[in-house]
């Protein structure tokens, strides 16, 4: 039997696209986590119907959590709920997937567009890491004889993008200017690097992961990867990363992307 991916995982933005497929593949895995916390902004809204149906089929594993990553109050309440459901144990993995994109050239981009996207794509993951840090530490401490870092122990996976790469920008800028998205995801990469350094002492792995260009509401129908293909690759990367990968940006095939 394959070793368990992890005992528990929180996925943000899980009501559609990449987040929903992550929850689906996690729960259907032969080595599924015991507990999957599926965070979304409006669990009772029409956009969460597919997630709720999936949760109904797997009531013993999936807990749908109201989680608006733009709201400190929502994050605090979600952390309390997750802590109560874990019943004294830690939270192994957080996948910070919730994000927004406002496609915009410089001419189309104003202060509000930059601030709104930055708030969701950078401040949200930072607040999630801050509020759930004690639960991640508790998970890491459950492996007292294990000094190496892994997702099986304790980790944060920040969903980033190739478009965040400053090095690779000249290759793809003309196709996708998207100032708010690019700049916010570049900032998310720095957050990832900072958290990796900060949480190293706690045994918590932190890395960023590019899912590829995926056929989602954000990626559009012309994208070359289905959500199933993207998440299948991401799952292989998540289960195989080690401490050498902490503080890096990898793609869904495990290839390194330069900052």
PDB file of C-alpha atoms in Angstrom, residues 165-175 182:
ATOM      1  CA  UNK A 165       9.155  34.731 -12.793  1.00  0.00           C
ATOM      2  CA  UNK A 166      11.130  37.949 -13.263  1.00  0.00           C
ATOM      3  CA  UNK A 167      13.782  35.999 -15.190  1.00  0.00           C
ATOM      4  CA  UNK A 168      11.261  34.502 -17.616  1.00  0.00           C
ATOM      5  CA  UNK A 169       9.159  37.682 -18.059  1.00  0.00           C
ATOM      6  CA  UNK A 170      10.687  38.679 -21.443  1.00  0.00           C
ATOM      7  CA  UNK A 171       9.606  35.303 -22.880  1.00  0.00           C
ATOM      8  CA  UNK A 172       5.892  35.675 -22.148  1.00  0.00           C
ATOM      9  CA  UNK A 173       5.060  39.293 -21.279  1.00  0.00           C
ATOM     10  CA  UNK A 174       3.677  40.204 -24.709  1.00  0.00           C
ATOM     11  CA  UNK A 175       1.196  37.308 -24.551  1.00  0.00           C
ATOM     12  CA  UNK A 182       2.204  39.096 -12.331  1.00  0.00           C
TER      13      UNK A 182
END
